mmCIF file with all atom_site columns, C-alpha atoms and ligand atoms in Angstrom:
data_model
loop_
_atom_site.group_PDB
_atom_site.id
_atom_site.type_symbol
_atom_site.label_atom_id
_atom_site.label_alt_id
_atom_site.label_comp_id
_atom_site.label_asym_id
_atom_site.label_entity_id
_atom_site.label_seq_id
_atom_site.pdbx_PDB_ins_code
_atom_site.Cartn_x
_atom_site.Cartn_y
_atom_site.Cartn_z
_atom_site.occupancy
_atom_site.B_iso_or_equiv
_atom_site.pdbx_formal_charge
_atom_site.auth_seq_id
_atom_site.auth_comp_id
_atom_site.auth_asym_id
_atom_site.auth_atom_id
_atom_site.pdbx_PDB_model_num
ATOM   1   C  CA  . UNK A 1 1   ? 8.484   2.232   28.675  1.00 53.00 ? 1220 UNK A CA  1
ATOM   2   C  CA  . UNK A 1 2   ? 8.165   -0.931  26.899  1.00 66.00 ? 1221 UNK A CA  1
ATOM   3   C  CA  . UNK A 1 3   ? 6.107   -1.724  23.682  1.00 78.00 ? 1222 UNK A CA  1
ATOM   4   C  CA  . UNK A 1 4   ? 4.021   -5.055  23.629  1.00 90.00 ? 1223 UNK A CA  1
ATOM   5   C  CA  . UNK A 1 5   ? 3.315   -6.365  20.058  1.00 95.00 ? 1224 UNK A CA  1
ATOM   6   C  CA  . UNK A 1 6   ? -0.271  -7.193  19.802  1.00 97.00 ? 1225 UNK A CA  1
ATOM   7   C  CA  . UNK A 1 7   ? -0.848  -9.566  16.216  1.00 98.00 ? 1226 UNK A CA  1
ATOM   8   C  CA  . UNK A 1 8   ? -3.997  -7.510  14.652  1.00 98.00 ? 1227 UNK A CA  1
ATOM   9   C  CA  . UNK A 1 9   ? -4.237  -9.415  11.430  1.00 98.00 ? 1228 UNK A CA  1
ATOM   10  C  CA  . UNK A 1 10  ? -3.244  -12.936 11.590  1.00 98.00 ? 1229 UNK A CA  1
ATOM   11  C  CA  . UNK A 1 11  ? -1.084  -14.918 9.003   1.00 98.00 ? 1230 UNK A CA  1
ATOM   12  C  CA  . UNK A 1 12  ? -3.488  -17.217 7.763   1.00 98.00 ? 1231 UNK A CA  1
ATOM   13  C  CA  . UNK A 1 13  ? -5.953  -14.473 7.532   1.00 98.00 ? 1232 UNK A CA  1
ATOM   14  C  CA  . UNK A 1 14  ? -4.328  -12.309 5.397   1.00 98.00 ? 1233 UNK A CA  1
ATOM   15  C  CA  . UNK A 1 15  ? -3.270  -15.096 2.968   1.00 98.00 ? 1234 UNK A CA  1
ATOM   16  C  CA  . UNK A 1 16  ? -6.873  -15.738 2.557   1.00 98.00 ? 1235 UNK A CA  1
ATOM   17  C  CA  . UNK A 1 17  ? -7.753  -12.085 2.389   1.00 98.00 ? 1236 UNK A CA  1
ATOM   18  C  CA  . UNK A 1 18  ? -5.171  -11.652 -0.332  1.00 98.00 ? 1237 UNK A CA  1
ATOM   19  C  CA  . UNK A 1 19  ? -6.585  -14.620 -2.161  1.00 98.00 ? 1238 UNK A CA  1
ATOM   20  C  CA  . UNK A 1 20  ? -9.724  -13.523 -2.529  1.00 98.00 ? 1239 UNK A CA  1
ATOM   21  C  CA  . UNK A 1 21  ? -8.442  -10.338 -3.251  1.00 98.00 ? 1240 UNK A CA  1
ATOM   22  C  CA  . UNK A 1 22  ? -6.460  -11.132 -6.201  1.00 98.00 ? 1241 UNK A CA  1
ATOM   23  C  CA  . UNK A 1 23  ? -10.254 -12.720 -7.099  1.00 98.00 ? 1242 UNK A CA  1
ATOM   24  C  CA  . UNK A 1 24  ? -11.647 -9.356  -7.196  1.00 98.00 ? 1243 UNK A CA  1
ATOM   25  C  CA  . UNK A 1 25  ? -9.005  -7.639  -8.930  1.00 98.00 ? 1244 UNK A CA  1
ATOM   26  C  CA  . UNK A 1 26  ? -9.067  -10.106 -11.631 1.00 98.00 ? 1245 UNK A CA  1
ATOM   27  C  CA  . UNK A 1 27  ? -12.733 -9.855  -12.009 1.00 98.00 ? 1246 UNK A CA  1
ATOM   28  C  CA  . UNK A 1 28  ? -13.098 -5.855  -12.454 1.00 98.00 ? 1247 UNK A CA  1
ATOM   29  C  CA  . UNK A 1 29  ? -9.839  -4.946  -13.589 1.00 98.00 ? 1248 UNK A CA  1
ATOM   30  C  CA  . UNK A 1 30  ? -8.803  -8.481  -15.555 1.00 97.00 ? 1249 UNK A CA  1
ATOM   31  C  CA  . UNK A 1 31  ? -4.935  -8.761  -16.113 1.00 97.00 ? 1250 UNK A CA  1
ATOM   32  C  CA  . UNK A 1 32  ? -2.841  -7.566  -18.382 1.00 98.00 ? 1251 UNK A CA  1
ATOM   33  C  CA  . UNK A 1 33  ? -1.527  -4.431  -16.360 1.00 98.00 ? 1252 UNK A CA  1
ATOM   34  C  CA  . UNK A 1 34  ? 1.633   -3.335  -14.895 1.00 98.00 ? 1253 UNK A CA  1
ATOM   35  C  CA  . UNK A 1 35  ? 1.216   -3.316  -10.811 1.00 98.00 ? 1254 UNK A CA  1
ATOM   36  C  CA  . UNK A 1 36  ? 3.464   -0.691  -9.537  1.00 98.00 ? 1255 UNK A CA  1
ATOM   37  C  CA  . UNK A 1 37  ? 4.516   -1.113  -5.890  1.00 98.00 ? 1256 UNK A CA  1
ATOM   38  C  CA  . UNK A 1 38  ? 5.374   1.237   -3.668  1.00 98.00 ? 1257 UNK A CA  1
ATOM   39  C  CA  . UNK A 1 39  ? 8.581   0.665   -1.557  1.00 98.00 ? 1258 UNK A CA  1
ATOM   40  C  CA  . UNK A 1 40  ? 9.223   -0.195  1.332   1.00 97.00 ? 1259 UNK A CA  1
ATOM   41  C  CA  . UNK A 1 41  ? 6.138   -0.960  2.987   1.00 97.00 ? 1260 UNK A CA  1
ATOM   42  C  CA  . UNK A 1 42  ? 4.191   -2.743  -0.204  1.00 98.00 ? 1261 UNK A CA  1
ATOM   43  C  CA  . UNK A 1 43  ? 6.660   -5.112  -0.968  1.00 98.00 ? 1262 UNK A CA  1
ATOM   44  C  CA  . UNK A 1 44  ? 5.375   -8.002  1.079   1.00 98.00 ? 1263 UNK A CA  1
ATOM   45  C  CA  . UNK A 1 45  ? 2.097   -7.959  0.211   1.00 99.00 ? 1264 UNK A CA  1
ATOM   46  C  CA  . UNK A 1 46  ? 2.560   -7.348  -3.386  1.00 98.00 ? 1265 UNK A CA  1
ATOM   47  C  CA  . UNK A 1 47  ? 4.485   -10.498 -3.540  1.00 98.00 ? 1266 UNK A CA  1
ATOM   48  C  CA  . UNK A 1 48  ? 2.171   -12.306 -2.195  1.00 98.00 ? 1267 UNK A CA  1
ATOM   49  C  CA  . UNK A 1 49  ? -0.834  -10.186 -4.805  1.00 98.00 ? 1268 UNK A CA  1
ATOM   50  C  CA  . UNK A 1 50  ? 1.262   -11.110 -7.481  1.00 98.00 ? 1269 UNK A CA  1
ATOM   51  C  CA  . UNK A 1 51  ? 1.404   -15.087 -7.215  1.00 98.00 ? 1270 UNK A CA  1
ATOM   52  C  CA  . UNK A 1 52  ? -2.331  -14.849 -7.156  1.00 98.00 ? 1271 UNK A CA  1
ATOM   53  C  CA  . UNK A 1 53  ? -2.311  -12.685 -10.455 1.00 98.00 ? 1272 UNK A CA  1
ATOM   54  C  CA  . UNK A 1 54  ? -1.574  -13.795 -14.290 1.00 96.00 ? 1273 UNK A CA  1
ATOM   55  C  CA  . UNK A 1 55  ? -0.093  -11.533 -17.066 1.00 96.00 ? 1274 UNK A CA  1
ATOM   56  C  CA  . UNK A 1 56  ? 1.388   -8.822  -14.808 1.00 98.00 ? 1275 UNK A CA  1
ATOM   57  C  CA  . UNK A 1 57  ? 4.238   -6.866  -15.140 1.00 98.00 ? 1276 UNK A CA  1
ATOM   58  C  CA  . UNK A 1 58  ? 5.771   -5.539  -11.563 1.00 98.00 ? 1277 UNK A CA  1
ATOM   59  C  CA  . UNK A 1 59  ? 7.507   -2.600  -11.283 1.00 98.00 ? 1278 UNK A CA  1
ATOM   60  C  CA  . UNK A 1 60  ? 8.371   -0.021  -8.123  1.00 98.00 ? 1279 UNK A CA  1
ATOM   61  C  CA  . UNK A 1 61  ? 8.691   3.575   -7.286  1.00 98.00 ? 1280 UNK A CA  1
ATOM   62  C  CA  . UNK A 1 62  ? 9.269   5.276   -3.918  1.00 98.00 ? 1281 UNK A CA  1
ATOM   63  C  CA  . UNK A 1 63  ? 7.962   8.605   -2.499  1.00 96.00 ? 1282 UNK A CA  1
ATOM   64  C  CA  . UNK A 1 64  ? 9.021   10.429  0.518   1.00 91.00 ? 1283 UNK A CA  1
ATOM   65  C  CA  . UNK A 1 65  ? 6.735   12.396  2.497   1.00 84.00 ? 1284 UNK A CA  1
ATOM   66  C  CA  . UNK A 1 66  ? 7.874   15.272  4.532   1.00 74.00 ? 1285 UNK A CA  1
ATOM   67  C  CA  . UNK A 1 67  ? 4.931   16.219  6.890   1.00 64.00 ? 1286 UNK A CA  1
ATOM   68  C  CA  . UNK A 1 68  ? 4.807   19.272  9.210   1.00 56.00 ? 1287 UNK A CA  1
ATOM   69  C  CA  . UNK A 1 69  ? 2.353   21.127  10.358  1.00 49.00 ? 1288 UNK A CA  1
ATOM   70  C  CA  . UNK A 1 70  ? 0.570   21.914  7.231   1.00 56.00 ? 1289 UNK A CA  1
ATOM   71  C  CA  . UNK A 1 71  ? -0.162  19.551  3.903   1.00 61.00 ? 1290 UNK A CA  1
ATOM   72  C  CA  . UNK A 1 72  ? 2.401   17.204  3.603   1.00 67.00 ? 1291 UNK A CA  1
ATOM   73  C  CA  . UNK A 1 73  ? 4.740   17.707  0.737   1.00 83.00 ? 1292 UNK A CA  1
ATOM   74  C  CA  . UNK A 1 74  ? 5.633   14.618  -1.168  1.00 90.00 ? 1293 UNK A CA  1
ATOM   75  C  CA  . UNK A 1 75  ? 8.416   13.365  -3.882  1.00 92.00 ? 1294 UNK A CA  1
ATOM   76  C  CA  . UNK A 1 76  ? 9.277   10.721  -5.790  1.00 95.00 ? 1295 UNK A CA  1
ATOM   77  C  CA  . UNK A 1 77  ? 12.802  9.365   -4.798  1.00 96.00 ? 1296 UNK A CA  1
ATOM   78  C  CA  . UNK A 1 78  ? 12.356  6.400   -7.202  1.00 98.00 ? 1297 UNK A CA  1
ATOM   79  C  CA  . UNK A 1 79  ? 10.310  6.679   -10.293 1.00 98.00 ? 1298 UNK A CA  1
ATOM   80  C  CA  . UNK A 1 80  ? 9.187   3.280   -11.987 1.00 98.00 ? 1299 UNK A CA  1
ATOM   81  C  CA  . UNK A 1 81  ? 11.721  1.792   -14.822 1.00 98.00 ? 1300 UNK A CA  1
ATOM   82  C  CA  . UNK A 1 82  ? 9.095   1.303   -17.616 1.00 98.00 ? 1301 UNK A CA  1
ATOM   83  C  CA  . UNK A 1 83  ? 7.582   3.624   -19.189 1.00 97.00 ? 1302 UNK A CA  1
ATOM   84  C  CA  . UNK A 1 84  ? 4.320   4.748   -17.597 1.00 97.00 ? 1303 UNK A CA  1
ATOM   85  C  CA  . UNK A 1 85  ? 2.572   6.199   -20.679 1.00 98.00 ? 1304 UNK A CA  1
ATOM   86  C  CA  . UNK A 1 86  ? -0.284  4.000   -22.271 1.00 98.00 ? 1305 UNK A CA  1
ATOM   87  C  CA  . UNK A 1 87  ? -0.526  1.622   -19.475 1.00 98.00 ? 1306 UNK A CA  1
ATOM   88  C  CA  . UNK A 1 88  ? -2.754  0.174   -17.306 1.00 98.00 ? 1307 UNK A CA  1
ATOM   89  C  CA  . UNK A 1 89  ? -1.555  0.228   -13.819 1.00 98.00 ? 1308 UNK A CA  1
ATOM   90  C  CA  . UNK A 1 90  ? -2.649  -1.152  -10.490 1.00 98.00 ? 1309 UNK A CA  1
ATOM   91  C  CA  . UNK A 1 91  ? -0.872  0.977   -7.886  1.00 98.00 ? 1310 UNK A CA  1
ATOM   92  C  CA  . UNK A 1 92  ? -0.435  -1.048  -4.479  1.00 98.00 ? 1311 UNK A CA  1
ATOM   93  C  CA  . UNK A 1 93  ? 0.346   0.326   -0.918  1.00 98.00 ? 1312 UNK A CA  1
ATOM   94  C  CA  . UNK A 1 94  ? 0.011   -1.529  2.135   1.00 98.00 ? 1313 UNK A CA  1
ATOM   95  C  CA  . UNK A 1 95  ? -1.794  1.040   4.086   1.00 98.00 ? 1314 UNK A CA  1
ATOM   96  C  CA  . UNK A 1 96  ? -4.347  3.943   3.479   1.00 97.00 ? 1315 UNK A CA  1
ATOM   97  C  CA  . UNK A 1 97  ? -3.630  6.340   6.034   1.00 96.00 ? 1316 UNK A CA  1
ATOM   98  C  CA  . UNK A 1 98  ? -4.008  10.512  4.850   1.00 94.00 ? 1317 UNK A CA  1
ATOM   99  C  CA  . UNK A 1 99  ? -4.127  9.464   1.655   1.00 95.00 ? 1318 UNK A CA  1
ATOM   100 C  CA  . UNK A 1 100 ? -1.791  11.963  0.409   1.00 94.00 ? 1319 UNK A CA  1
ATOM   101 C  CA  . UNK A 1 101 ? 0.825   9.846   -0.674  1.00 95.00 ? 1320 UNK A CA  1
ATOM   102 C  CA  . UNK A 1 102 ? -1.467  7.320   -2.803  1.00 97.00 ? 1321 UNK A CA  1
ATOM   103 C  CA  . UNK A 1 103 ? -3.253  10.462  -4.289  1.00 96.00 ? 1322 UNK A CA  1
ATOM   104 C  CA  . UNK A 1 104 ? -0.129  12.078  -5.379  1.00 96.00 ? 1323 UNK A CA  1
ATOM   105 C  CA  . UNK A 1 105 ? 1.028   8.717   -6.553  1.00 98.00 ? 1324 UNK A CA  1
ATOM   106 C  CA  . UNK A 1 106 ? -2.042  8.419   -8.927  1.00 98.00 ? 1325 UNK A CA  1
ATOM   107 C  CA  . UNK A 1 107 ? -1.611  12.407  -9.948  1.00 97.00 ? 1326 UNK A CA  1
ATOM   108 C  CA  . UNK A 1 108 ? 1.778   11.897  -10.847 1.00 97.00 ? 1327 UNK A CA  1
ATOM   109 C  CA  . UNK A 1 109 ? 1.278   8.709   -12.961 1.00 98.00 ? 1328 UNK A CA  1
ATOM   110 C  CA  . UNK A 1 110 ? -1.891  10.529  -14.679 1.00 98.00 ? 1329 UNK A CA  1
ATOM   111 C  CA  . UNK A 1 111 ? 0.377   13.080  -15.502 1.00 98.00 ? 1330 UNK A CA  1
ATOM   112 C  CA  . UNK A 1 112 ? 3.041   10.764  -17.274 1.00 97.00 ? 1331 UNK A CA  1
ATOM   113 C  CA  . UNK A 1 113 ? -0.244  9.476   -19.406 1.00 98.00 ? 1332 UNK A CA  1
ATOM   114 C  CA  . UNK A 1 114 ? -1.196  5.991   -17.873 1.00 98.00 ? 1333 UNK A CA  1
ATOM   115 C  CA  . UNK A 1 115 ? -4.153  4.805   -19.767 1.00 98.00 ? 1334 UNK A CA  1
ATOM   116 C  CA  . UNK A 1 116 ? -5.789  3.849   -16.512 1.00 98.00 ? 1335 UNK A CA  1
ATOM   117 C  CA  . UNK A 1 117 ? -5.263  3.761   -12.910 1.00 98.00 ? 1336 UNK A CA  1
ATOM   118 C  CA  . UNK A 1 118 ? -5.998  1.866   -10.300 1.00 98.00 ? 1337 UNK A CA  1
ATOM   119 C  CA  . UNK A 1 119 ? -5.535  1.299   -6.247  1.00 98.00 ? 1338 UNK A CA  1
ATOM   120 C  CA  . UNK A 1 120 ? -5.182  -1.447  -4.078  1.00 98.00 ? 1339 UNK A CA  1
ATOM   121 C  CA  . UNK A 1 121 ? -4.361  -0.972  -0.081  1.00 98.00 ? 1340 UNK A CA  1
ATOM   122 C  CA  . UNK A 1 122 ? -3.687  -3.987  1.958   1.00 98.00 ? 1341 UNK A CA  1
ATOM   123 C  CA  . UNK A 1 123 ? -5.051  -1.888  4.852   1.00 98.00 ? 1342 UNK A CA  1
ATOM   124 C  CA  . UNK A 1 124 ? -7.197  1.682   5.378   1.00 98.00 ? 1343 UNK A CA  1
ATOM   125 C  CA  . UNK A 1 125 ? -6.963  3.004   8.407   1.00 97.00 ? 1344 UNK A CA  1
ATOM   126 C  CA  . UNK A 1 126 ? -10.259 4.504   10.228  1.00 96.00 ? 1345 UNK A CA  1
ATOM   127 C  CA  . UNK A 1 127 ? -9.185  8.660   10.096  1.00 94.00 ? 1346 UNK A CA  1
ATOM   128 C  CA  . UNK A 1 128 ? -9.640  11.343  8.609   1.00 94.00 ? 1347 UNK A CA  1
ATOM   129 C  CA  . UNK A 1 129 ? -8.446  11.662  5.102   1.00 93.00 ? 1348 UNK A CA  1
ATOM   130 C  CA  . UNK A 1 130 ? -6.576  14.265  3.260   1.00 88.00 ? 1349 UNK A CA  1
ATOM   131 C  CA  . UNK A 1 131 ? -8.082  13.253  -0.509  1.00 92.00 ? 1350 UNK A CA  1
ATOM   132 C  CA  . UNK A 1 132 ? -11.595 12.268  -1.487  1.00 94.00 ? 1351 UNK A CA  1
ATOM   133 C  CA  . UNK A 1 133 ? -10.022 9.584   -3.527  1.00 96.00 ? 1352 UNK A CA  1
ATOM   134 C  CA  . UNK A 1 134 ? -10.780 5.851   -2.524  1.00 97.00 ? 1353 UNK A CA  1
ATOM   135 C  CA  . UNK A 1 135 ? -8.851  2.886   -3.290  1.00 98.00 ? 1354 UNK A CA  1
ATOM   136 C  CA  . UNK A 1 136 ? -10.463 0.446   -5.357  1.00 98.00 ? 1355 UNK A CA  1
ATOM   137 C  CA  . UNK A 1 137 ? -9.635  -2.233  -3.619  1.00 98.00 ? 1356 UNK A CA  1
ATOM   138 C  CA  . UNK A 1 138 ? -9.163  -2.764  0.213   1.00 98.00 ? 1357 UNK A CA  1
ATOM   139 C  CA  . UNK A 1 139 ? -8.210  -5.588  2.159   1.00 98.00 ? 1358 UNK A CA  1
ATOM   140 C  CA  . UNK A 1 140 ? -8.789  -5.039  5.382   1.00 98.00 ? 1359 UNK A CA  1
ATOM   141 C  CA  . UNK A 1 141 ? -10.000 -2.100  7.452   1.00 98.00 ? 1360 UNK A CA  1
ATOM   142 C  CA  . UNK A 1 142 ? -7.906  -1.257  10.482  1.00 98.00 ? 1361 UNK A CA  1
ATOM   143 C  CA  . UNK A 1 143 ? -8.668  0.882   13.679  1.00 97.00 ? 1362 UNK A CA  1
ATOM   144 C  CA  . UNK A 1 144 ? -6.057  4.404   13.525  1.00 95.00 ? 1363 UNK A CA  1
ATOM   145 C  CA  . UNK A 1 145 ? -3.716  2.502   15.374  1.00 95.00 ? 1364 UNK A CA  1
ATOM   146 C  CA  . UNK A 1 146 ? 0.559   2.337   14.325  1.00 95.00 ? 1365 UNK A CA  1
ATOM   147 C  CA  . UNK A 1 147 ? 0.372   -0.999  12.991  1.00 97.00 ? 1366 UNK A CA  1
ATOM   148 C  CA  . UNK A 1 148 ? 3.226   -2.861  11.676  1.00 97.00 ? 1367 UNK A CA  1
ATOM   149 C  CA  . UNK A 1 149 ? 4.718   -6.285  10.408  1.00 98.00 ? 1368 UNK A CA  1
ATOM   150 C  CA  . UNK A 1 150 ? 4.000   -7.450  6.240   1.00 98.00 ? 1369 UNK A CA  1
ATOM   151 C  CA  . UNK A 1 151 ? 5.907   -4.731  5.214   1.00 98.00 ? 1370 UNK A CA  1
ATOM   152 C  CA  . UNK A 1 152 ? 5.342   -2.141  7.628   1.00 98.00 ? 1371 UNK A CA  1
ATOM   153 C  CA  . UNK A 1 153 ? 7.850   -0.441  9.913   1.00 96.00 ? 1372 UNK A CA  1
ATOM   154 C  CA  . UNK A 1 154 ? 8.406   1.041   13.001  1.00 95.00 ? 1373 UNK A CA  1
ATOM   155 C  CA  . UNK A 1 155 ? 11.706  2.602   12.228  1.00 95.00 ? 1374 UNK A CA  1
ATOM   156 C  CA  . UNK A 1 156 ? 13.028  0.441   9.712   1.00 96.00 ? 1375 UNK A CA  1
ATOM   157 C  CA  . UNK A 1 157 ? 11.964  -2.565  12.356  1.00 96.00 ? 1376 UNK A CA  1
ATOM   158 C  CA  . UNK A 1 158 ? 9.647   -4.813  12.079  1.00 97.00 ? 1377 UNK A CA  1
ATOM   159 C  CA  . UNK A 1 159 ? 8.928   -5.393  7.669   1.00 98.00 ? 1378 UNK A CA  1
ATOM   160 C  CA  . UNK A 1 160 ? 9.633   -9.166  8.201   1.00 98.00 ? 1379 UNK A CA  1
ATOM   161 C  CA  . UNK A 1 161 ? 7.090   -10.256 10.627  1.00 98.00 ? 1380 UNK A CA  1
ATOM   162 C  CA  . UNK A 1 162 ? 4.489   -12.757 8.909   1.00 98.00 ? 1381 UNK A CA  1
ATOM   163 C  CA  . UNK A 1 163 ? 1.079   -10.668 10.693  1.00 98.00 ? 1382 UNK A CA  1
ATOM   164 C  CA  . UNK A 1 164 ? 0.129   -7.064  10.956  1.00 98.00 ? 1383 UNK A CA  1
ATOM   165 C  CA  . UNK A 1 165 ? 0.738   -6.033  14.636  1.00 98.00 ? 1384 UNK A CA  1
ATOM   166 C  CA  . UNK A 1 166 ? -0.187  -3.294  16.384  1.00 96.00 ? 1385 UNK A CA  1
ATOM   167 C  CA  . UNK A 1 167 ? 2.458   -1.727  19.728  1.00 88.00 ? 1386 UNK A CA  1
ATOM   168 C  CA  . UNK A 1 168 ? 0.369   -1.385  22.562  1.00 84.00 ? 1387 UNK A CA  1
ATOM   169 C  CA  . UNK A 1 169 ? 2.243   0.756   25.672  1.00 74.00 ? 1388 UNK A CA  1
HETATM 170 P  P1  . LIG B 2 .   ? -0.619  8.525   3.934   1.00 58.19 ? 2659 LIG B P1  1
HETATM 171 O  O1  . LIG B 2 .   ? -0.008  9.354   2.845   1.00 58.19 ? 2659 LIG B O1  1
HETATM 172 O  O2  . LIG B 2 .   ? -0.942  9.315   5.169   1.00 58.19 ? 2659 LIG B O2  1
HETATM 173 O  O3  . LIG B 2 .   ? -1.820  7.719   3.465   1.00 58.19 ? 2659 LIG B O3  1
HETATM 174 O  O4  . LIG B 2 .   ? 0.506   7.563   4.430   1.00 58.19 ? 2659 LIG B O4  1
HETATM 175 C  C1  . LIG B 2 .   ? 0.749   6.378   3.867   1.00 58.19 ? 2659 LIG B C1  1
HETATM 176 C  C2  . LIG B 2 .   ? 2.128   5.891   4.233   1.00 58.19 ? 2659 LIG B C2  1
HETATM 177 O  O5  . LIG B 2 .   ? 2.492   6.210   5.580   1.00 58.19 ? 2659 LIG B O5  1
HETATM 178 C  C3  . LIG B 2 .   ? 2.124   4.399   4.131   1.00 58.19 ? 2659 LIG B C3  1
HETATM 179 O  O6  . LIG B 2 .   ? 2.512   3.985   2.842   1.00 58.19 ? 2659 LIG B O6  1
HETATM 180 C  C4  . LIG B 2 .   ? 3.102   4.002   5.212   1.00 58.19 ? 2659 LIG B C4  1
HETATM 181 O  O7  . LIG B 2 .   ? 4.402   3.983   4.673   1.00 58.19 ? 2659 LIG B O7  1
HETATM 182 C  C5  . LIG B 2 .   ? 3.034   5.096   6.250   1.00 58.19 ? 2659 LIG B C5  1
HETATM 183 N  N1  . LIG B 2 .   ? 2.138   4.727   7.378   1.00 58.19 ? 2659 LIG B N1  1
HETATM 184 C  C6  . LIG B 2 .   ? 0.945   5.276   7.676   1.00 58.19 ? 2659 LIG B C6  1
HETATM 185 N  N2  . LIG B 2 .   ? 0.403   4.683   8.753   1.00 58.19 ? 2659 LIG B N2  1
HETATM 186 C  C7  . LIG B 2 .   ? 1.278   3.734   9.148   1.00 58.19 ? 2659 LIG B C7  1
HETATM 187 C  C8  . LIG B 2 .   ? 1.275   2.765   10.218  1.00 58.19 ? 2659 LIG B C8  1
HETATM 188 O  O8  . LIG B 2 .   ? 0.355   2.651   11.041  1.00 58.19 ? 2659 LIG B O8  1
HETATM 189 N  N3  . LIG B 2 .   ? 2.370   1.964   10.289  1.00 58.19 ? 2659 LIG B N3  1
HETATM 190 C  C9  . LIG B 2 .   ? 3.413   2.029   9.420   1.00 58.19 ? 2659 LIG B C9  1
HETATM 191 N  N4  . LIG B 2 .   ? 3.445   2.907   8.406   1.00 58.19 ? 2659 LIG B N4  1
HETATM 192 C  C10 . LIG B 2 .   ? 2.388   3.765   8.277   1.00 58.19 ? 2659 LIG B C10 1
HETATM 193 MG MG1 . LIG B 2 .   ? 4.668   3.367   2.609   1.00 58.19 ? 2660 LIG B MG1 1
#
């Protein structure tokens, strides 16, 4: 059967959402910090974060998640260049789904001594969560549907479209 991309989140709306994002950020967590992105999926939108942000540093990491039946296990398969101790860091994702991955994320950079952390999703999807932690900042709320496009894949497709879609059967 044959998937039909349906645009969710348009172009022009995100770029405003991400805007007045950036806005928000820089009003209750004001810049400098390091924002750490987390690859693949992030990297669009924290590009576009980033040119609405002064005094950042930008650095990535990468987790894998390995999810069976139970509690999905998760690993870092990149770990951020600078050194995480005694900074401020806004963590960003580009969606909020579980939760697991951003919570171990924040555990692990907690762990290395970051003098503060915080979270920013470009999406947070409508299910039930694994963690009772919330991202700080959200920019859009989406129904638990596979989205993709602005970083998001379907199997490695997808990342480079300009709007979040959802595939509808
Ligand atoms: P979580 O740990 O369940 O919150 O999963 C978060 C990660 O799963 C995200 O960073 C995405 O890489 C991936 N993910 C979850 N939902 C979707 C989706 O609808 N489309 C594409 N990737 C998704
Ligand atoms: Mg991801």
């Amino acid at each position: 059967m044959s998937k039909e991309l349906k645009v969710l989140i348009g172009k022009e709306k995100i770029e405003r959402r991400v805007k007045e994002l950036a806005g928000e950020i820089k009003s209750s967590f004001p810049p400098p910090f390091t924002v750490i992105s987390l690859l693949k999926g992030a990297f669009v939108f924290t590009s576009d974060l980033v040119r609405n942000l002064e005094g950042v540093e930008v650095d990535f990491m990468r987790l894998k998640s390995y999810r069976g039946k139970r509690r999905g296990e998760t690993a870092i398969t990149l770990e951020p260049e600078l050194p995480v101790a005694g900074r401020k860091i806004l963590l960003v994702d580009d969606i909020f789904d579980t939760g697991e991955s951003l919570e171990f994320a924040v555990r692990w950079l907690r762990e290395r001594g970051a003098e503060e952390v915080r979270t920013c999703v470009l999406l947070d999807k409508e299910v039930e969560k694994g963690t009772s932690l919330k991202p700080d900042f959200v920019g859009f709320k989406v129904p638990d549907y596979f989205v993709v496009g602005y970083g998001l894949d379907l199997d490695e497709k997808f990342r480079e479209l300009p709007y979040v879609a959802y595939l509808k059967e």
